[in-house]
Amino acid sequence: MKTTPLLLSAALLLACFSGCNPSTQKQKAMKTNDGSLSTVETSGNKLTVCDFAAVKDTIEVPLSEFVEDCRIIRFDNSDEALFKASFILATDQYIGVRQSGAAFKLFDKEGKFLHDIGAVGNGAGEYAISIYDEVIDEKNGHIFFTPFFGDKIMMYGTDGRWIKDIKLPGRLQKPKLSLNPDGTLAVVHMPFSEDEPFAFRMDTEGNILEKIPTTAAMKAENFDGEVFSYRNCNDFDFFHTGIDTLFVYDVAGNRLLPEFTMTFPNPKEKPIHLYYRLPHHFMVSYYYWGNNGPERGGNILIDKQKNASSYFNLVNDFYGNLPVSSPGHSFYRGYFIQNLEPGQLVEQIEKHLASGKCPNQDKKKLQELAASLNENDNNVLFIGKVRQ
């Protein structure tokens, strides 16, 4: 078993810059080389740093900038197919729906319900603790779940049968999981001790093949932080909130590569934020927490080719420029995923048509779509493959 230490660059501790308020001026295109970005080389890898205070104008960006296509899937209406999704994972053959406090549901790529994967409970093949991540291995017909915490990874067949629990030598906290080309699994989690590995590669028997140890800077004190992993670039990227950097876990090289971070004018008053990565862009979602919950916030788009950033609004130009409310969160495992209950979509379409922002040539299409929806039906999914 190989072990490689992680060297955290001093670039992650860059001094913050004094700031100014963002402009709300509408722009048709993002400016090139606007000075909001800098690049730091760390062991041959380029870390992109965005200065929050230097992000200025607001632009409207079409969904076609990021995806090859977009279509609608209407899920089965049978009682056993109904769901309330936490995350939706799409692959070439399947759509998997993770729920909170309910069974994981598997559909085919057209929305036909296949079966539940496991169940909530304490028996064999059941999960009493919420699922924190999942992987579908189409090639070998397997599905893997990681619980919110625990010492196992649960393994099922795509036919719904429970195969086994893969026992691990230690406990995981909020683990994220990825499938490697050779069939092994890669794991990143929130270690509570420097005795626990931060990331590792394992086989389906539970043998740890390689690992990256935990340093003091990587250790979590409690469950307050999160590990987010959206994986839209055919590799294992993740955002560890405790380190405030988006990394790629280079499994072949057994190393962590820092990819993106952001500096804020006042580190003590920085907003709650989340980083996302696409093949040619980074995205940042942020908001400030007030007395009554989330308050003002926004979304930032970083264009790696133009070396520029802007506040942005995402619109679905495949469907009349319908607004997309959570841009970064809508890109998951190589797909644009926007799930709505039929009543929500009807309301959104009616509001959009009334706004006057829908192109004339798309009005009939949206009106017909709204008329075809029944509020008692199962969910409706907009889905499109991310352009690589």
Tab-separated table of C-alpha atoms in Angstrom:
chain	number	residue	atom	x	y	z
A	1	MET	CA	0.000	0.000	0.000
A	2	LYS	CA	1.394	3.391	-1.034
A	3	THR	CA	1.012	6.475	1.135
A	4	THR	CA	1.559	9.981	-0.223
A	5	PRO	CA	1.626	13.086	2.005
A	6	LEU	CA	-0.454	16.081	0.989
A	7	LEU	CA	1.344	19.426	0.794
A	8	LEU	CA	-1.132	22.285	1.171
A	9	SER	CA	0.161	25.316	-0.714
A	10	ALA	CA	0.515	28.688	0.903
A	11	ALA	CA	-1.647	29.870	-1.993
A	12	LEU	CA	-4.652	28.661	-0.013
A	13	LEU	CA	-3.853	31.296	2.607
A	14	LEU	CA	-3.582	34.254	0.199
A	15	ALA	CA	-4.239	37.674	1.716
A	16	CYS	CA	-7.694	39.078	1.075
A	17	PHE	CA	-8.268	42.232	-0.949
A	18	SER	CA	-10.366	45.252	0.012
A	19	GLY	CA	-13.677	45.258	-1.835
A	20	CYS	CA	-16.512	47.214	-3.365
A	21	ASN	CA	-20.161	46.494	-4.126
A	22	PRO	CA	-20.972	44.576	-7.339
A	23	SER	CA	-22.630	46.358	-10.239
A	24	THR	CA	-26.047	45.209	-11.382
A	25	GLN	CA	-25.520	46.436	-14.942
A	26	LYS	CA	-26.668	43.875	-17.498
A	27	GLN	CA	-24.022	42.660	-19.907
A	28	LYS	CA	-24.461	40.648	-23.076
A	29	ALA	CA	-21.064	39.010	-22.842
A	30	MET	CA	-18.411	38.402	-20.242
A	31	LYS	CA	-15.400	40.681	-20.480
A	32	THR	CA	-12.045	39.073	-21.246
A	33	ASN	CA	-9.094	39.305	-18.831
A	34	ASP	CA	-10.966	41.467	-16.342
A	35	GLY	CA	-8.382	41.178	-13.571
A	36	SER	CA	-10.592	39.271	-11.119
A	37	LEU	CA	-8.609	36.043	-11.474
A	38	SER	CA	-5.093	34.981	-10.645
A	39	THR	CA	-3.313	31.668	-11.047
A	40	VAL	CA	-0.907	30.010	-8.655
A	41	GLU	CA	1.177	27.006	-9.669
A	42	THR	CA	1.413	24.289	-7.039
A	43	SER	CA	3.575	21.290	-7.914
A	44	GLY	CA	2.836	21.738	-11.613
A	45	ASN	CA	-0.895	22.173	-11.071
A	46	LYS	CA	-2.661	25.497	-11.636
A	47	LEU	CA	-4.851	26.817	-8.839
A	48	THR	CA	-7.351	29.469	-9.991
A	49	VAL	CA	-8.063	32.181	-7.401
A	50	CYS	CA	-11.034	34.523	-7.823
A	51	ASP	CA	-11.196	37.840	-5.950
A	52	PHE	CA	-14.791	38.160	-4.748
A	53	ALA	CA	-14.482	41.948	-4.499
A	54	ALA	CA	-13.401	42.222	-8.145
A	55	VAL	CA	-16.429	40.444	-9.619
A	56	LYS	CA	-18.592	43.096	-11.288
A	57	ASP	CA	-21.245	42.896	-13.972
A	58	THR	CA	-24.245	40.593	-14.289
A	59	ILE	CA	-24.772	38.582	-17.464
A	60	GLU	CA	-27.458	36.214	-18.712
A	61	VAL	CA	-26.054	32.867	-19.826
A	62	PRO	CA	-27.950	30.294	-21.943
A	63	LEU	CA	-27.951	26.671	-20.867
A	64	SER	CA	-26.685	25.695	-24.345
A	65	GLU	CA	-23.337	27.212	-23.322
A	66	PHE	CA	-22.827	24.151	-21.089
A	67	VAL	CA	-24.885	21.241	-22.458
A	68	GLU	CA	-25.291	19.452	-25.781
A	69	ASP	CA	-29.065	19.180	-25.516
A	70	CYS	CA	-31.968	19.288	-23.082
A	71	ARG	CA	-35.114	17.168	-22.961
A	72	ILE	CA	-37.966	16.472	-20.548
A	73	ILE	CA	-38.502	13.175	-18.753
A	74	ARG	CA	-41.829	12.448	-17.063
A	75	PHE	CA	-41.471	9.838	-14.353
A	76	ASP	CA	-43.899	6.958	-13.816
A	77	ASN	CA	-47.056	7.867	-11.940
A	78	SER	CA	-47.457	4.600	-10.021
A	79	ASP	CA	-47.549	4.918	-6.226
A	80	GLU	CA	-44.258	3.040	-5.845
A	81	ALA	CA	-42.528	5.414	-8.277
A	82	LEU	CA	-43.414	8.667	-6.480
A	83	PHE	CA	-40.521	10.444	-4.786
A	84	LYS	CA	-39.151	13.613	-3.200
A	85	ALA	CA	-35.571	13.889	-4.389
A	86	SER	CA	-32.509	15.059	-2.497
A	87	PHE	CA	-30.186	14.291	-5.430
A	88	ILE	CA	-30.766	12.781	-8.854
A	89	LEU	CA	-27.986	10.862	-10.595
A	90	ALA	CA	-28.168	10.141	-14.329
A	91	THR	CA	-26.047	7.650	-16.293
A	92	ASP	CA	-26.278	6.322	-19.839
A	93	GLN	CA	-28.856	3.704	-18.799
A	94	TYR	CA	-30.305	4.788	-15.467
A	95	ILE	CA	-31.688	7.594	-13.355
A	96	GLY	CA	-31.185	7.130	-9.627
A	97	VAL	CA	-33.093	9.164	-7.046
A	98	ARG	CA	-31.713	9.659	-3.540
A	99	GLN	CA	-34.321	10.626	-0.962
A	100	SER	CA	-34.126	11.776	2.634
A	101	GLY	CA	-35.593	9.179	4.968
A	102	ALA	CA	-36.903	6.993	2.129
A	103	ALA	CA	-35.620	4.331	-0.261
A	104	PHE	CA	-33.327	5.063	-3.202
A	105	LYS	CA	-35.316	4.635	-6.421
A	106	LEU	CA	-33.975	3.421	-9.760
A	107	PHE	CA	-35.554	4.349	-13.110
A	108	ASP	CA	-34.503	3.685	-16.668
A	109	LYS	CA	-33.327	6.629	-18.785
A	110	GLU	CA	-36.911	7.326	-19.950
A	111	GLY	CA	-38.326	7.577	-16.417
A	112	LYS	CA	-39.825	4.073	-16.151
A	113	PHE	CA	-39.656	2.859	-12.560
A	114	LEU	CA	-37.522	-0.261	-12.112
A	115	HIS	CA	-37.296	-0.875	-8.351
A	116	ASP	CA	-36.168	0.428	-4.987
A	117	ILE	CA	-32.535	-0.151	-4.073
A	118	GLY	CA	-32.496	-1.284	-0.450
A	119	ALA	CA	-34.862	0.167	2.125
A	120	VAL	CA	-34.898	2.255	5.269
A	121	GLY	CA	-34.444	0.033	8.321
A	122	ASN	CA	-31.968	-1.921	10.428
A	123	GLY	CA	-32.005	-5.248	8.594
A	124	ALA	CA	-29.677	-6.743	6.005
A	125	GLY	CA	-29.451	-4.486	2.968
A	126	GLU	CA	-31.265	-1.670	4.769
A	127	TYR	CA	-29.984	1.732	5.844
A	128	ALA	CA	-31.048	3.380	9.083
A	129	ILE	CA	-28.733	6.338	8.441
A	130	SER	CA	-29.208	8.676	5.486
A	131	ILE	CA	-27.320	7.899	2.288
A	132	TYR	CA	-24.605	10.518	1.701
A	133	ASP	CA	-23.444	9.436	-1.760
A	134	GLU	CA	-23.966	6.784	-4.425
A	135	VAL	CA	-22.284	5.351	-7.513
A	136	ILE	CA	-23.849	3.315	-10.323
A	137	ASP	CA	-21.450	0.888	-12.013
A	138	GLU	CA	-23.262	0.102	-15.270
A	139	LYS	CA	-20.488	-2.110	-16.631
A	140	ASN	CA	-20.633	-4.573	-13.759
A	141	GLY	CA	-24.263	-4.050	-12.743
A	142	HIS	CA	-23.546	-2.671	-9.275
A	143	ILE	CA	-24.718	0.239	-7.123
A	144	PHE	CA	-22.758	1.455	-4.090
A	145	PHE	CA	-24.026	3.617	-1.208
A	146	THR	CA	-22.060	5.419	1.474
A	147	PRO	CA	-23.971	6.236	4.671
A	148	PHE	CA	-23.776	9.619	6.426
A	149	PHE	CA	-21.248	7.968	8.732
A	150	GLY	CA	-20.182	4.417	9.441
A	151	ASP	CA	-17.638	1.700	8.747
A	152	LYS	CA	-19.116	0.205	5.591
A	153	ILE	CA	-20.067	0.795	1.964
A	154	MET	CA	-23.264	-0.944	0.848
A	155	MET	CA	-23.207	-2.883	-2.421
A	156	TYR	CA	-26.276	-3.792	-4.510
A	157	GLY	CA	-27.047	-5.072	-7.978
A	158	THR	CA	-28.795	-2.824	-10.482
A	159	ASP	CA	-31.574	-5.460	-10.318
A	160	GLY	CA	-32.293	-4.235	-6.780
A	161	ARG	CA	-30.797	-7.127	-4.823
A	162	TRP	CA	-28.508	-6.467	-1.880
A	163	ILE	CA	-25.110	-8.105	-2.420
A	164	LYS	CA	-23.129	-7.251	0.712
A	165	ASP	CA	-21.802	-4.611	3.044
A	166	ILE	CA	-18.150	-3.841	2.329
A	167	LYS	CA	-16.575	-3.528	5.763
A	168	LEU	CA	-13.879	-0.894	6.234
A	169	PRO	CA	-11.021	-0.782	8.778
A	170	GLY	CA	-12.209	2.577	10.168
A	171	ARG	CA	-15.195	4.898	10.327
A	172	LEU	CA	-16.077	7.397	7.604
A	173	GLN	CA	-17.750	10.775	8.136
A	174	LYS	CA	-19.741	12.262	5.232
A	175	PRO	CA	-17.902	10.205	2.587
A	176	LYS	CA	-18.020	10.893	-1.147
A	177	LEU	CA	-17.508	8.008	-3.534
A	178	SER	CA	-16.240	7.619	-7.102
A	179	LEU	CA	-15.810	4.642	-9.428
A	180	ASN	CA	-12.386	4.148	-11.022
A	181	PRO	CA	-11.891	2.686	-14.535
A	182	ASP	CA	-10.418	-0.515	-13.052
A	183	GLY	CA	-13.528	-1.143	-10.915
A	184	THR	CA	-11.966	0.011	-7.648
A	185	LEU	CA	-13.536	2.785	-5.591
A	186	ALA	CA	-12.136	6.145	-4.497
A	187	VAL	CA	-13.313	7.753	-1.258
A	188	VAL	CA	-12.919	11.226	0.280
A	189	HIS	CA	-14.426	12.080	3.661
A	190	MET	CA	-14.175	14.366	6.728
A	191	PRO	CA	-11.613	12.748	9.042
A	192	PHE	CA	-11.886	13.482	12.769
A	193	SER	CA	-8.374	12.223	13.477
A	194	GLU	CA	-4.967	12.358	11.804
A	195	ASP	CA	-4.933	8.579	12.194
A	196	GLU	CA	-7.695	8.333	9.580
A	197	PRO	CA	-6.864	8.700	5.871
A	198	PHE	CA	-8.286	11.781	4.159
A	199	ALA	CA	-8.741	9.982	0.819
A	200	PHE	CA	-8.098	6.446	-0.354
A	201	ARG	CA	-8.567	3.881	-3.103
A	202	MET	CA	-10.091	0.514	-2.189
A	203	ASP	CA	-11.307	-2.691	-3.800
A	204	THR	CA	-14.786	-4.142	-3.354
A	205	GLU	CA	-13.499	-6.464	-0.614
A	206	GLY	CA	-12.660	-3.500	1.601
A	207	ASN	CA	-8.879	-3.560	1.102
A	208	ILE	CA	-7.285	-0.102	1.155
A	209	LEU	CA	-4.874	-0.031	-1.797
A	210	GLU	CA	-3.555	3.558	-1.598
A	211	LYS	CA	-4.247	6.464	0.686
A	212	ILE	CA	-3.575	10.116	1.360
A	213	PRO	CA	-3.044	10.793	5.071
A	214	THR	CA	-4.755	13.537	7.041
A	215	THR	CA	-2.852	16.615	8.155
A	216	ALA	CA	-3.852	18.929	10.996
A	217	ALA	CA	-5.298	21.434	8.497
A	218	MET	CA	-7.556	18.758	7.010
A	219	LYS	CA	-8.981	17.391	10.257
A	220	ALA	CA	-12.623	18.170	11.083
A	221	GLU	CA	-13.704	18.784	14.665
A	222	ASN	CA	-17.369	17.868	14.162
A	223	PHE	CA	-20.073	17.305	11.547
A	224	ASP	CA	-20.636	21.028	10.860
A	225	GLY	CA	-18.740	21.037	7.556
A	226	GLU	CA	-19.610	19.293	4.313
A	227	VAL	CA	-17.971	17.509	1.414
A	228	PHE	CA	-19.610	18.322	-1.933
A	229	SER	CA	-18.722	16.466	-5.120
A	230	TYR	CA	-20.433	17.161	-8.457
A	231	ARG	CA	-17.998	15.435	-10.859
A	232	ASN	CA	-18.840	17.047	-14.210
A	233	CYS	CA	-15.360	16.697	-15.756
A	234	ASN	CA	-14.840	12.918	-15.851
A	235	ASP	CA	-12.709	12.963	-12.704
A	236	PHE	CA	-13.211	13.066	-8.939
A	237	ASP	CA	-13.477	16.688	-7.883
A	238	PHE	CA	-14.772	17.745	-4.488
A	239	PHE	CA	-15.213	20.837	-2.335
A	240	HIS	CA	-14.257	20.382	1.317
A	241	THR	CA	-15.772	23.328	3.192
A	242	GLY	CA	-13.254	23.087	6.030
A	243	ILE	CA	-10.365	23.750	3.614
A	244	ASP	CA	-12.361	26.153	1.389
A	245	THR	CA	-10.808	24.809	-1.796
A	246	LEU	CA	-12.103	22.735	-4.689
A	247	PHE	CA	-9.750	19.783	-5.298
A	248	VAL	CA	-9.388	16.970	-7.788
A	249	TYR	CA	-8.470	13.622	-6.274
A	250	ASP	CA	-5.955	12.309	-8.825
A	251	VAL	CA	-6.342	8.619	-8.051
A	252	ALA	CA	-3.712	7.456	-10.561
A	253	GLY	CA	-1.112	9.780	-9.037
A	254	ASN	CA	-2.434	9.315	-5.488
A	255	ARG	CA	-2.481	13.072	-4.855
A	256	LEU	CA	-4.855	15.982	-4.346
A	257	LEU	CA	-4.738	18.804	-6.878
A	258	PRO	CA	-6.079	22.212	-5.743
A	259	GLU	CA	-8.179	23.662	-8.582
A	260	PHE	CA	-10.136	26.655	-7.332
A	261	THR	CA	-10.630	28.956	-4.363
A	262	MET	CA	-11.886	32.473	-3.686
A	263	THR	CA	-10.647	35.378	-1.567
A	264	PHE	CA	-13.052	37.635	0.348
A	265	PRO	CA	-12.669	41.254	1.538
A	266	ASN	CA	-13.346	40.319	5.158
A	267	PRO	CA	-12.711	36.656	6.016
A	268	LYS	CA	-14.709	37.034	9.247
A	269	GLU	CA	-17.818	38.130	7.346
A	270	LYS	CA	-17.555	36.038	4.199
A	271	PRO	CA	-20.802	34.539	2.889
A	272	ILE	CA	-21.732	30.886	2.949
A	273	HIS	CA	-20.541	29.634	-0.418
A	274	LEU	CA	-20.118	26.575	-2.594
A	275	TYR	CA	-17.747	25.956	-5.531
A	276	TYR	CA	-18.631	23.956	-8.652
A	277	ARG	CA	-16.488	22.895	-11.607
A	278	LEU	CA	-17.407	22.389	-15.262
A	279	PRO	CA	-15.089	21.545	-18.177
A	280	HIS	CA	-14.470	25.220	-19.080
A	281	HIS	CA	-15.889	27.078	-16.092
A	282	PHE	CA	-16.109	27.345	-12.351
A	283	MET	CA	-19.303	28.433	-10.622
A	284	VAL	CA	-19.814	29.895	-7.166
A	285	SER	CA	-23.108	30.116	-5.293
A	286	TYR	CA	-23.196	32.259	-2.159
A	287	TYR	CA	-25.580	33.814	0.341
A	288	TYR	CA	-25.510	35.604	3.675
A	289	TRP	CA	-27.345	34.163	6.675
A	290	GLY	CA	-29.702	36.559	8.418
A	291	ASN	CA	-31.995	36.372	11.411
A	292	ASN	CA	-34.683	34.648	9.355
A	293	GLY	CA	-32.467	32.384	7.281
A	294	PRO	CA	-30.727	32.883	3.914
A	295	GLU	CA	-30.755	36.463	2.693
A	296	ARG	CA	-29.088	38.245	-0.222
A	297	GLY	CA	-26.842	36.127	-2.384
A	298	GLY	CA	-26.007	35.322	-5.955
A	299	ASN	CA	-24.127	33.204	-8.470
A	300	ILE	CA	-20.733	33.815	-10.061
A	301	LEU	CA	-19.447	32.343	-13.313
A	302	ILE	CA	-15.702	32.031	-13.938
A	303	ASP	CA	-14.769	31.489	-17.578
A	304	LYS	CA	-11.374	29.761	-17.693
A	305	GLN	CA	-10.866	30.467	-21.400
A	306	LYS	CA	-11.662	34.204	-21.156
A	307	ASN	CA	-9.911	34.477	-17.767
A	308	ALA	CA	-12.842	36.517	-16.465
A	309	SER	CA	-15.723	36.371	-14.002
A	310	SER	CA	-19.223	37.847	-13.688
A	311	TYR	CA	-22.353	37.513	-11.669
A	312	PHE	CA	-24.787	35.554	-13.809
A	313	ASN	CA	-28.293	34.248	-14.306
A	314	LEU	CA	-28.774	30.925	-16.096
A	315	VAL	CA	-31.711	30.490	-18.490
A	316	ASN	CA	-32.884	27.357	-20.261
A	317	ASP	CA	-32.861	28.499	-23.886
A	318	PHE	CA	-34.109	25.060	-25.005
A	319	TYR	CA	-37.406	25.960	-23.299
A	320	GLY	CA	-38.074	29.641	-23.862
A	321	ASN	CA	-35.348	30.983	-21.550
A	322	LEU	CA	-36.969	29.570	-18.400
A	323	PRO	CA	-34.897	30.715	-15.400
A	324	VAL	CA	-32.757	28.127	-13.621
A	325	SER	CA	-32.832	28.986	-9.922
A	326	SER	CA	-29.779	27.047	-8.676
A	327	PRO	CA	-27.252	27.027	-11.536
A	328	GLY	CA	-24.280	25.242	-9.985
A	329	HIS	CA	-26.354	22.684	-8.108
A	330	SER	CA	-28.113	21.776	-11.375
A	331	PHE	CA	-24.988	20.197	-12.913
A	332	TYR	CA	-24.334	16.755	-11.476
A	333	ARG	CA	-22.144	13.872	-12.672
A	334	GLY	CA	-21.969	15.127	-16.248
A	335	TYR	CA	-25.627	16.096	-16.657
A	336	PHE	CA	-27.788	19.163	-16.268
A	337	ILE	CA	-30.498	18.038	-13.843
A	338	GLN	CA	-33.509	20.162	-12.914
A	339	ASN	CA	-36.285	18.298	-11.133
A	340	LEU	CA	-39.691	19.926	-10.564
A	341	GLU	CA	-43.104	18.859	-9.383
A	342	PRO	CA	-45.675	19.458	-12.169
A	343	GLY	CA	-47.444	22.206	-10.215
A	344	GLN	CA	-44.148	23.994	-9.642
A	345	LEU	CA	-43.331	23.881	-13.350
A	346	VAL	CA	-46.761	25.197	-14.359
A	347	GLU	CA	-46.347	28.079	-11.913
A	348	GLN	CA	-42.867	28.802	-13.231
A	349	ILE	CA	-44.046	28.774	-16.856
A	350	GLU	CA	-46.991	31.076	-16.133
A	351	LYS	CA	-44.774	33.524	-14.279
A	352	HIS	CA	-42.215	33.479	-17.089
A	353	LEU	CA	-44.818	34.057	-19.814
A	354	ALA	CA	-46.253	36.962	-17.826
A	355	SER	CA	-42.800	38.526	-17.442
A	356	GLY	CA	-42.470	39.183	-21.167
A	357	LYS	CA	-39.040	37.555	-21.222
A	358	CYS	CA	-40.043	34.488	-23.220
A	359	PRO	CA	-39.129	34.749	-26.926
A	360	ASN	CA	-42.227	34.868	-29.136
A	361	GLN	CA	-41.258	31.723	-31.020
A	362	ASP	CA	-41.211	29.728	-27.742
A	363	LYS	CA	-44.475	30.895	-26.176
A	364	LYS	CA	-46.647	28.230	-27.797
A	365	LYS	CA	-44.193	25.496	-26.795
A	366	LEU	CA	-44.330	26.542	-23.129
A	367	GLN	CA	-48.118	26.994	-23.176
A	368	GLU	CA	-48.550	23.464	-24.560
A	369	LEU	CA	-46.112	22.080	-22.000
A	370	ALA	CA	-48.002	23.726	-19.124
A	371	ALA	CA	-51.354	22.454	-20.452
A	372	SER	CA	-50.018	18.878	-20.569
A	373	LEU	CA	-49.026	18.813	-16.881
A	374	ASN	CA	-51.174	17.413	-14.080
A	375	GLU	CA	-50.309	18.580	-10.559
A	376	ASN	CA	-51.033	15.076	-9.200
A	377	ASP	CA	-48.453	13.419	-11.451
A	378	ASN	CA	-44.928	12.407	-10.504
A	379	ASN	CA	-41.957	14.707	-11.016
A	380	VAL	CA	-40.780	16.211	-14.302
A	381	LEU	CA	-37.058	16.309	-15.125
A	382	PHE	CA	-35.141	18.606	-17.456
A	383	ILE	CA	-31.967	16.758	-18.410
A	384	GLY	CA	-29.054	17.469	-20.751
A	385	LYS	CA	-25.537	16.106	-21.154
A	386	VAL	CA	-22.691	18.416	-20.181
A	387	ARG	CA	-20.549	19.536	-23.106
A	388	GLN	CA	-16.955	18.352	-22.521
